[in-house]
Amino acid sequence: MTLTVFWIFGVIAMGSGLLCITRKNPIASALWLVVTLFALAALFVLLDAQFIAVLQVLVYAGAIMVLFLFVIMLLNLGRPGPTDIKGPLGLLGATVLAGALLLLLRPLGEAPLPAGIQLPPGTVATLQQQRGMVGSVATPLFDTYLVPFEIASVLLLAAIVGAVVLAKRKL
Amino acid sequence: MTGTTVDLIWLAPALALLGFVLNGTLALARPTAKTLVSTIGAGVLLAAFGVAIAVFSAFTGLHAPTEAPVVFRYWSWIPVGTLQVDFALQVDQLSLVMLLVVTGVGSLIHLFSIGYMKDDPGYARYFAYLNLFVFFMLVLVLGASFPVMFVGWEGVGLCSYLLIGFWFTEEVNANAGRKAFIMNRIGDFGFMVAMFMIFWSTGSLDFDTVFAHAPTALTAGGTAITVITLFLFLGCTGKSAQIPLYTWLPDAMAGPTPVSALIHAATMVTAGVYLVARCNLLFALAPVSSAVVAGVGALTALFAATIALQQWDIKKVLAYSTISQLGYMFLAVGTGAMTAGMFHLVTHACFKALLFLGSGSVIFALHRAYHHTHSHEDAQDMRNMGGLARYMPWTTALMWIATLAIAGIPPFSGFFSKDEILTAAFARGSVEPIWLVFWGLSLVAALLTAFYMTRLMIYTFHGPNRTGEREQTHLHEAPWILTGPLVVLGVLSAAGGLLNVPELYHGGEWLHHWLEPVTQPGAALRPEAPLASGTEWMLVGVAVAVAVIGIVGAWQLLKPERLVPARNAPEERGLARILRNKWYVDEIYDALIVRPLVWFSRVVLWQEIDQRVIDGAAVNGAARGARALGWANRWIQSGQVGTYVAVFVVGVLLILWRAMG
Amino acid sequence: MLLSPALAISAVLFTLGVAGVLLRRNAIVIFMCVELMLNAVNLTFVALAQSLGLGGQVFVFFVMAVAAAEAAVGLAIILAVYRHKQSVSLQNMNLLKDG
Amino acid sequence: MNLNPAIPRDLLLSLLPELVLTGWALVLLLFVAWRHRTVRDLRIAGWLTLLALVSTAIAIWWLWWNRAGVRGVVSMIAADDFRWVADWVFVGAATLTVLISFTYLEREELLAPEYHVLLLFGTLGMMLMAAGADLIVIFLALELMSVAVYVLGGFDRRRARSAEAALKYFLLGAFASGFLLYGIALVYGATGTTNLILIGAQLSSAVRPSAMLLAGLALLIVGFGFKIAAVPFHMWAPDVYDGAPTPITAFMATGVKAAAFAALFRVMYQAFAAVPAWHEIMWWLAVITMSGGNLFALGQRSVKRMLAYSSVAHAGYVLVAVTAGGVAGTSAFLVYIVAYTLMSLGAFAVLIAKGRAGESDVTIDDLSGLAARRPWLAFALAVCMLSLLGFPGTAGFIGKWYILIAATSAGQNTLAAILVLTSVVSAGYYLPVIMAMYMKPEPIEAAHVDVRLDRWARAAVAVVVVGLLLFGVWPNRLFDLARSAGDSVHAVGTTTAAP
Amino acid sequence: MYARWVLTALLAWPLITGVVVLLLPARLAKYVALAASVIEFAISVPLWWTFVPDGGMQFIVDHAWIAAWGIHYTVGVDGISLFLVLLTTFLMPLSILGSWSYITKREGGFYALLLVLTTGMIGVFVSLDLFLFYVMWEVMLIPMYFIIGVWGGDNRLYAAIKFFIYTFLGSLLMLVAIIVLYVHAGRATGVYSFAYAHLLSNAKDLGPVAWWLFGAFFLAFAIKVPLFPLHTWLPDAHVEAPTAGSVILAGILLKMGTYGFLRFALPFFPAVALSQTVQLVIVILSLIGIIYGGLVAMVQPDFKKLIAYSSVAHLGFVMLGIWALTLQSVQGALLVMINHGISTGALFFLVGMIYERRHSRLIAAYGGIARVVPLFAAILTMVSLSSIALPGTNGFVGEFLVLIGAFRTYPLATALATSGVIVAAAYLLTALQRVIYNPLTQHENENLTDLTPREIAVLVPLLVGILWIGIYPKPLLRRMEPSARALIEQLKPGTVQAPPAGAGAGAGGGQQ
């Protein structure tokens, strides 16, 4: 049952992903991407990552994609115009290369994880029930992953400074 | 060290070298000091001649004939491992003969040169070269080992080169000098290879050691000794102008006439004969090589004589005559008649020097006459001469002596030496019939010799004068400084036969006995070929008859009255033309060897292989290729991110494939 | 177990992202495709987290931070370029090239 | 939600340099917020940056000196000699970049002190990359560094070239980050951890690496390959180097590359030493990078682009050290990267002097006759070129020699031979620079009149030249340092045979 | 005491003075440089007497340098390198004096580079540590590159870069080979060191790798020699270089290749070097060099190119001599190396002198100038004769020894090589004729001035050398012999015959 639902959302994600890359209007692409992100959020829920799923909707589909759309609008790219999709040669090249990549990545879906490192099934779900949806992610964030967390904060600061510099009207 | 005058032998070459150094310095510093130059130039030679005589007399007093040569080692020259070459001089019977000839004839020619060259701007340089030549010639004949001899051997070649090209501003002269040197070098190549083989066969290069070891170290008649001697003989053909390397000698007449007399007639060109005589033991061990030597000698004698028949340049006639006579000498030494060869060498030195100097005297006279009238006729062309006997009686008389000598008319010197050679060849023919062919060839050559020499005399001194109306008044006998040496040489040419009067005429065969210590080891290895005295007389008769036929025939056949001056002379036809053009040998060499080689070097080796293939295709091609790859990259590095991404993904695919495959 | 399907879907999405980058010329769309790739990876992380512990989910958090930072900077850069060229098509980005 | 306030002392200590630098960066940011209008502000910001870097260097030195203070891996941060030496390289590169930026920024009227802030953030990213003992730290640090450098690359917004460079760099960089991240995810999946040492332990016991691990490893290599500009992931480099402001180009060519390599070394040898698969890939990557970089550089007229391809080629040389591995390979990398940082920065510094306001390309011909007019400058550039070429007497030679020793010790004779053969090709483009300066006449009388460096840049160039020559003749101390650093990487990981 | 510092002084002095010259005002440069090089020569001269011919290394100095890799500063000379060092110090003052009026721009740089070059060249010859050797080997490349590139002729840039890249190609592969040797020896013994003796004694058991290593060394040295077909950099470099550059290039740089073969390639890989294949290759290439070099020289329109190709031929003799490995041939090879330095050096000086007057190197631009400049003509003739190995000059002794020695090992090849003497006469005498003989047709040549005292001062030492070695080479041969003997003994044990008991008697048993 879960599996079926999982696949349904998976297909939605893949289908809208395909549409995202093939729609000639950037806005359409962006919207299809949002659909993909939502589908992914659903998948996250199915994978016992409810908090991440929420973040996905809030941060990704909400904030980041809005930013994209904003910029697209700002640059007035939504108007009908020549497509930015490459010609038949580009299509062929992209298909061949992507197909090859997929072919090479195929074993990933089949290989089981090494037994030694796997947790017993349901461990994560149990953990989340114990600590709560947020706490189970937040605790390691401020404990084990303190250093990366701080780096991420500096990263965002740097990005802000950078964005400000680039967007400033006058240097 | 013997404690006698023989010890002073080093003085002879040293004096000549001193002359060179002094005159060379003068040539660069004060070329006008002609008196000083002549004093030094001729003085050192006379002194050297004096040393030679002193050494000779001391040596005769010192030694019983069978004793070993006296070797003086001055310093260790090339000492490396077993190769120990000392700078050493060797005094023995053979080298003494050569010493006397070189210094004696040399002195006369130096004296002659004082007069002959007196107006030349390069006077000091000339004497410097001449002195240097004598130095090297003495090293050649006195050297006690192959390398030391080789010093002289190449040194005389150098001087020959310098003197042939003495008037270097004419391209012909410079070419002739170069040709001489290169041709000689071909021979020297043979000499060197022979030296290498001798060293590794006998362990030494000193004459005494080599000759002592050779009979045991080398199998008689074996390949090694045959190859060695053939290579040695290759050296001789270069230096002594034998087939196939003779072509430089006629061209060498471009040098001043005294040079032709000294170097290209009397001394240097006989070095090959001397070498074979010196190595007679080695040649005795190699019968095949000896036959080759004799055969080449006989063939050259005839071949050069035919060309001499139709030359107009007086010096060219003499040059071919020299080649021909050298052929006789090689026939002699190839036959094993070392004494005969050396004997002819000595007599030839006298009469050929006389002939050259005589012709020099004629040229001098003509040149002076033309100089007076400012005309540019060829002073060496016999068609411009004729009837000179009237103006130059001394010269004419002396030239006739020499002509008779070379033609082999008794009792002049040439008769004895040439007859000895012919006899020896005939005698050897009784053992090995091939020698009868050689004998036949040389007999025909003798006939031709008499003919062309008489032709030369008739056209030059007899008949009407063709020099020119105005010039006739300026024709004179040469001054005493020129004729003086001629007289001395005339005496020697006439009486030189006394040196080795055969037993046939109850002579003492002095030279034969004198050289015996040197020639004996080789002679002992050769087959005996005795001749009955009747046969000998018959041979003498044939030889004399041939000479007389040649002279009389020429006198009868040639019509000097019909001859026209060179300027108006018609082209010859038929055989005459071929002979006039020396059988086209130079042209053939040029077409077959020189031009193809130069073309090959320039076009194939340099332009194609070096420049196009190696440098162009390989070296610069690699550079260009690398650069082209760099440039080609611009097609990909086009600024298009799409391309970059595609290449990137290809890279990803490859890495994934390698990692997971 | 949802791991295998999740990994498969993730691989497909990642490939789609790559294909999009290969296929498009519009800088913003390409950037969106890159986001698609990042999301594909997120799916992998989350799927793995189910078997390997919560670390995977924390990574997703970090990826989002990175995505946000990149978006901020990236869109600023795209704007800067647009000011010069009045276009965001990569076809017009050809000032810099060999030769 | 309970925050753990008791942050271990060791962690703070081991992050001391980064903390110092971050602190300075924040101070500078505050300063910039108030004062960002005049040239004077810019200069003060520059001095503050120098101060920041110097104090960071002192902190590094103190940690290195005081080894007992902190050792080993503390919460995803490695504290070993390798890190200290690498940090010095980054700080050095940043310092030299700041020194050569003074004139440049003023001349190009880039009066934005944020430049220095971003430079500090970039340096911080690099330091964290070298420090990261966990893939996630490395990834975040890499992003931090990249974000800073993306912006710096497009800093000269007024010029389309700069903006275009930034866009290309950004798009391709983000694309490559995707692969890197995917690689991390797969490695995580295959081993259950992102900690390098744990991965290493995990793998040393595994019989046969799984497909997921191999795919992850491959994608990691791709991700790093992009940052180090290995062929075929190099194509951004010439364009971006060309368009970016020259001091930033120098910073990218040296610092960014060094950081990527440092992380690569750590990842490969602490985590994946037991997996043989990547050696062959590295081998091929090294070969095509060396060949490609050198051959493509031959076709360049612009000095900057030429140096870009040259930096690709040098990445290839360092990849040889990666392939060779072992203590020798790691030490060789450090020595080489020190030399490369010096010579590359020196070359770019001279290029800055030669460029004019609103510079387009400086071509090789533009340098004609420089030696006659500016002998010292020409000398400096000549030394840099010779060092890049690997000529004895310069640090470049010592570095190359070390890589060759590492390669042959690892039995990679063919690779060593290919390295030198491609070096020969490099003579084909380094020499023309010298040739132009010394052997060609000045194109016009006034060609080089205004070519001069201010005192800061001059100091930088002097340091570079002295350093190149000093290390070229007397590299002993550098060797000791590199050696102990190399040891420290491998002491943690598995045992690799080393001479 | 002298033994302890002499080599170091020889290396350091030119370097220091070079820097001084660079910093001094340009007008003083040549005086200081001349003084420095004369002092350098003076320092080196006592080597001649203090050297003890015992076959071993002498004047050894050994200091640790880069301890991490076992690199030492180790220098020393034996009978093989002694004369190359002396030749270097001998040619340098002459080169500087010979450039007196030739170099007119950037004099300081030029003379400084010459001095630095001296250090590099001497360094190559005295290094007993392969790292040091390699460094020196490369160090001399840069000054030469600049000398050609800055002060050269019209096509100097091409020639300079060609010279550089060509040499660089070979030397870099040699670098790899050196390192492989180092690693191999280190693995075998646990001692990691670049010391010559260490690597030499551990260059065994390399297996097939030895072929590759030999190949790398071979390439490096063969390019330098240069062996056909790796020679094409030489004509360009020679033609474009200024006089001093050509002199040093021909006189010393080429010898580095042959020296390398003697010192490294042969002793390190005797099994490979003396294998049938390699012998065949070397002998054939030497032969091609001798004959081909000569024939190509014959058709050159440019005098300097002619001399350059003649160098190919001369060095062919050296290679033949080295590979023949008899006492005579090896010593002959050493002697030819020295002779070539003197004679070809002198030829380049002479061409340079006439070039300064007439600004043409084309043979066709001259003709008949012996009348105008007799002294020049006389000296040119003498030097040419030395170059074509006329007995009595140095050239003969060397070539004779090479050929007679090589004949034992390769009779046929040596016989063919001997024909090189014919070709040599052909090309040099033809050129001589076309330059100083023949009619004087070009008006520009009528007012040429003869040699100045300075030029005579440059040439006289060379002429003295030509005659001295030609007539009394024993002092040189005596000093070389033990080293040559040791080398052969090491490579082909038991093939060196003892010298005869009574030197000069030539009574030693011949070998058949």
mmCIF file with all atom_site columns, N, CA, C and O in Angstrom, chain D residues 44 47 63-64 67 72-73 76 107 122 125 184-185 327 366 394 432 470 476 489:
data_model
loop_
_atom_site.group_PDB
_atom_site.id
_atom_site.type_symbol
_atom_site.label_atom_id
_atom_site.label_alt_id
_atom_site.label_comp_id
_atom_site.label_asym_id
_atom_site.label_entity_id
_atom_site.label_seq_id
_atom_site.pdbx_PDB_ins_code
_atom_site.Cartn_x
_atom_site.Cartn_y
_atom_site.Cartn_z
_atom_site.occupancy
_atom_site.B_iso_or_equiv
_atom_site.pdbx_formal_charge
_atom_site.auth_seq_id
_atom_site.auth_comp_id
_atom_site.auth_asym_id
_atom_site.auth_atom_id
_atom_site.pdbx_PDB_model_num
ATOM 1  N N  . ILE D 1 44  ? 41.752 51.069 4.341   1.00 0.00 ? 44  ILE D N  1
ATOM 2  C CA . ILE D 1 44  ? 41.677 50.629 5.740   1.00 0.00 ? 44  ILE D CA 1
ATOM 3  C C  . ILE D 1 44  ? 41.149 49.209 5.800   1.00 0.00 ? 44  ILE D C  1
ATOM 4  O O  . ILE D 1 44  ? 41.675 48.353 6.523   1.00 0.00 ? 44  ILE D O  1
ATOM 5  N N  . TRP D 1 47  ? 43.923 46.950 5.047   1.00 0.00 ? 47  TRP D N  1
ATOM 6  C CA . TRP D 1 47  ? 44.855 46.756 6.165   1.00 0.00 ? 47  TRP D CA 1
ATOM 7  C C  . TRP D 1 47  ? 44.256 45.850 7.219   1.00 0.00 ? 47  TRP D C  1
ATOM 8  O O  . TRP D 1 47  ? 44.923 44.990 7.775   1.00 0.00 ? 47  TRP D O  1
ATOM 9  N N  . LEU D 1 63  ? 49.056 26.867 17.042  1.00 0.00 ? 63  LEU D N  1
ATOM 10 C CA . LEU D 1 63  ? 48.540 25.505 17.137  1.00 0.00 ? 63  LEU D CA 1
ATOM 11 C C  . LEU D 1 63  ? 49.562 24.487 16.638  1.00 0.00 ? 63  LEU D C  1
ATOM 12 O O  . LEU D 1 63  ? 49.727 23.403 17.181  1.00 0.00 ? 63  LEU D O  1
ATOM 13 N N  . TRP D 1 64  ? 50.232 24.866 15.595  1.00 0.00 ? 64  TRP D N  1
ATOM 14 C CA . TRP D 1 64  ? 51.235 23.960 15.030  1.00 0.00 ? 64  TRP D CA 1
ATOM 15 C C  . TRP D 1 64  ? 52.387 23.775 16.011  1.00 0.00 ? 64  TRP D C  1
ATOM 16 O O  . TRP D 1 64  ? 52.873 22.673 16.228  1.00 0.00 ? 64  TRP D O  1
ATOM 17 N N  . ARG D 1 67  ? 51.780 21.529 19.636  1.00 0.00 ? 67  ARG D N  1
ATOM 18 C CA . ARG D 1 67  ? 51.084 20.348 19.133  1.00 0.00 ? 67  ARG D CA 1
ATOM 19 C C  . ARG D 1 67  ? 50.295 19.617 20.208  1.00 0.00 ? 67  ARG D C  1
ATOM 20 O O  . ARG D 1 67  ? 49.289 18.994 19.930  1.00 0.00 ? 67  ARG D O  1
ATOM 21 N N  . GLY D 1 72  ? 44.556 15.169 16.498  1.00 0.00 ? 72  GLY D N  1
ATOM 22 C CA . GLY D 1 72  ? 43.551 14.228 16.051  1.00 0.00 ? 72  GLY D CA 1
ATOM 23 C C  . GLY D 1 72  ? 42.298 14.905 15.548  1.00 0.00 ? 72  GLY D C  1
ATOM 24 O O  . GLY D 1 72  ? 42.326 16.077 15.137  1.00 0.00 ? 72  GLY D O  1
ATOM 25 N N  . VAL D 1 73  ? 41.210 14.182 15.594  1.00 0.00 ? 73  VAL D N  1
ATOM 26 C CA . VAL D 1 73  ? 39.983 14.695 15.015  1.00 0.00 ? 73  VAL D CA 1
ATOM 27 C C  . VAL D 1 73  ? 39.007 15.043 16.122  1.00 0.00 ? 73  VAL D C  1
ATOM 28 O O  . VAL D 1 73  ? 38.664 14.222 16.961  1.00 0.00 ? 73  VAL D O  1
ATOM 29 N N  . MET D 1 76  ? 34.501 16.272 13.739  1.00 0.00 ? 76  MET D N  1
ATOM 30 C CA . MET D 1 76  ? 34.545 16.537 12.294  1.00 0.00 ? 76  MET D CA 1
ATOM 31 C C  . MET D 1 76  ? 35.658 17.483 11.866  1.00 0.00 ? 76  MET D C  1
ATOM 32 O O  . MET D 1 76  ? 35.743 17.866 10.710  1.00 0.00 ? 76  MET D O  1
ATOM 33 N N  . ARG D 1 107 ? 42.479 51.276 -9.219  1.00 0.00 ? 107 ARG D N  1
ATOM 34 C CA . ARG D 1 107 ? 42.558 51.589 -10.627 1.00 0.00 ? 107 ARG D CA 1
ATOM 35 C C  . ARG D 1 107 ? 41.260 51.265 -11.342 1.00 0.00 ? 107 ARG D C  1
ATOM 36 O O  . ARG D 1 107 ? 40.800 52.010 -12.204 1.00 0.00 ? 107 ARG D O  1
ATOM 37 N N  . GLY D 1 122 ? 35.963 33.504 1.832   1.00 0.00 ? 122 GLY D N  1
ATOM 38 C CA . GLY D 1 122 ? 36.514 32.481 0.938   1.00 0.00 ? 122 GLY D CA 1
ATOM 39 C C  . GLY D 1 122 ? 37.655 31.741 1.594   1.00 0.00 ? 122 GLY D C  1
ATOM 40 O O  . GLY D 1 122 ? 37.744 30.509 1.566   1.00 0.00 ? 122 GLY D O  1
ATOM 41 N N  . GLY D 1 125 ? 36.432 29.388 4.082   1.00 0.00 ? 125 GLY D N  1
ATOM 42 C CA . GLY D 1 125 ? 35.946 28.166 3.444   1.00 0.00 ? 125 GLY D CA 1
ATOM 43 C C  . GLY D 1 125 ? 37.093 27.218 3.129   1.00 0.00 ? 125 GLY D C  1
ATOM 44 O O  . GLY D 1 125 ? 37.023 26.018 3.376   1.00 0.00 ? 125 GLY D O  1
ATOM 45 N N  . ILE D 1 184 ? 28.410 12.291 -2.216  1.00 0.00 ? 184 ILE D N  1
ATOM 46 C CA . ILE D 1 184 ? 28.416 12.187 -0.753  1.00 0.00 ? 184 ILE D CA 1
ATOM 47 C C  . ILE D 1 184 ? 27.261 11.321 -0.289  1.00 0.00 ? 184 ILE D C  1
ATOM 48 O O  . ILE D 1 184 ? 27.408 10.439 0.558   1.00 0.00 ? 184 ILE D O  1
ATOM 49 N N  . ALA D 1 185 ? 26.111 11.556 -0.917  1.00 0.00 ? 185 ALA D N  1
ATOM 50 C CA . ALA D 1 185 ? 24.928 10.789 -0.522  1.00 0.00 ? 185 ALA D CA 1
ATOM 51 C C  . ALA D 1 185 ? 25.147 9.302  -0.739  1.00 0.00 ? 185 ALA D C  1
ATOM 52 O O  . ALA D 1 185 ? 24.840 8.464  0.114   1.00 0.00 ? 185 ALA D O  1
ATOM 53 N N  . VAL D 1 327 ? 52.892 9.015  1.860   1.00 0.00 ? 327 VAL D N  1
ATOM 54 C CA . VAL D 1 327 ? 53.405 10.207 2.524   1.00 0.00 ? 327 VAL D CA 1
ATOM 55 C C  . VAL D 1 327 ? 54.112 11.086 1.510   1.00 0.00 ? 327 VAL D C  1
ATOM 56 O O  . VAL D 1 327 ? 53.968 12.306 1.499   1.00 0.00 ? 327 VAL D O  1
ATOM 57 N N  . ASP D 1 366 ? 52.112 42.134 -25.769 1.00 0.00 ? 366 ASP D N  1
ATOM 58 C CA . ASP D 1 366 ? 52.087 43.375 -25.000 1.00 0.00 ? 366 ASP D CA 1
ATOM 59 C C  . ASP D 1 366 ? 53.264 43.460 -24.039 1.00 0.00 ? 366 ASP D C  1
ATOM 60 O O  . ASP D 1 366 ? 53.596 44.538 -23.541 1.00 0.00 ? 366 ASP D O  1
ATOM 61 N N  . THR D 1 394 ? 64.563 27.024 -8.886  1.00 0.00 ? 394 THR D N  1
ATOM 62 C CA . THR D 1 394 ? 63.315 27.638 -8.443  1.00 0.00 ? 394 THR D CA 1
ATOM 63 C C  . THR D 1 394 ? 62.494 26.609 -7.681  1.00 0.00 ? 394 THR D C  1
ATOM 64 O O  . THR D 1 394 ? 62.715 25.399 -7.786  1.00 0.00 ? 394 THR D O  1
ATOM 65 N N  . PRO D 1 432 ? 57.890 31.869 -24.545 1.00 0.00 ? 432 PRO D N  1
ATOM 66 C CA . PRO D 1 432 ? 57.564 33.073 -25.310 1.00 0.00 ? 432 PRO D CA 1
ATOM 67 C C  . PRO D 1 432 ? 57.348 34.305 -24.432 1.00 0.00 ? 432 PRO D C  1
ATOM 68 O O  . PRO D 1 432 ? 57.590 35.424 -24.875 1.00 0.00 ? 432 PRO D O  1
ATOM 69 N N  . LEU D 1 470 ? 64.522 30.931 -2.889  1.00 0.00 ? 470 LEU D N  1
ATOM 70 C CA . LEU D 1 470 ? 64.967 30.318 -1.628  1.00 0.00 ? 470 LEU D CA 1
ATOM 71 C C  . LEU D 1 470 ? 64.578 28.847 -1.583  1.00 0.00 ? 470 LEU D C  1
ATOM 72 O O  . LEU D 1 470 ? 65.416 27.971 -1.362  1.00 0.00 ? 470 LEU D O  1
ATOM 73 N N  . ASN D 1 476 ? 64.928 22.778 2.545   1.00 0.00 ? 476 ASN D N  1
ATOM 74 C CA . ASN D 1 476 ? 64.962 21.803 3.636   1.00 0.00 ? 476 ASN D CA 1
ATOM 75 C C  . ASN D 1 476 ? 63.824 21.975 4.628   1.00 0.00 ? 476 ASN D C  1
ATOM 76 O O  . ASN D 1 476 ? 63.154 21.024 4.998   1.00 0.00 ? 476 ASN D O  1
ATOM 77 N N  . VAL D 1 489 ? 48.501 12.929 7.641   1.00 0.00 ? 489 VAL D N  1
ATOM 78 C CA . VAL D 1 489 ? 47.315 12.471 6.927   1.00 0.00 ? 489 VAL D CA 1
ATOM 79 C C  . VAL D 1 489 ? 47.237 10.956 6.947   1.00 0.00 ? 489 VAL D C  1
ATOM 80 O O  . VAL D 1 489 ? 46.193 10.367 7.155   1.00 0.00 ? 489 VAL D O  1
#
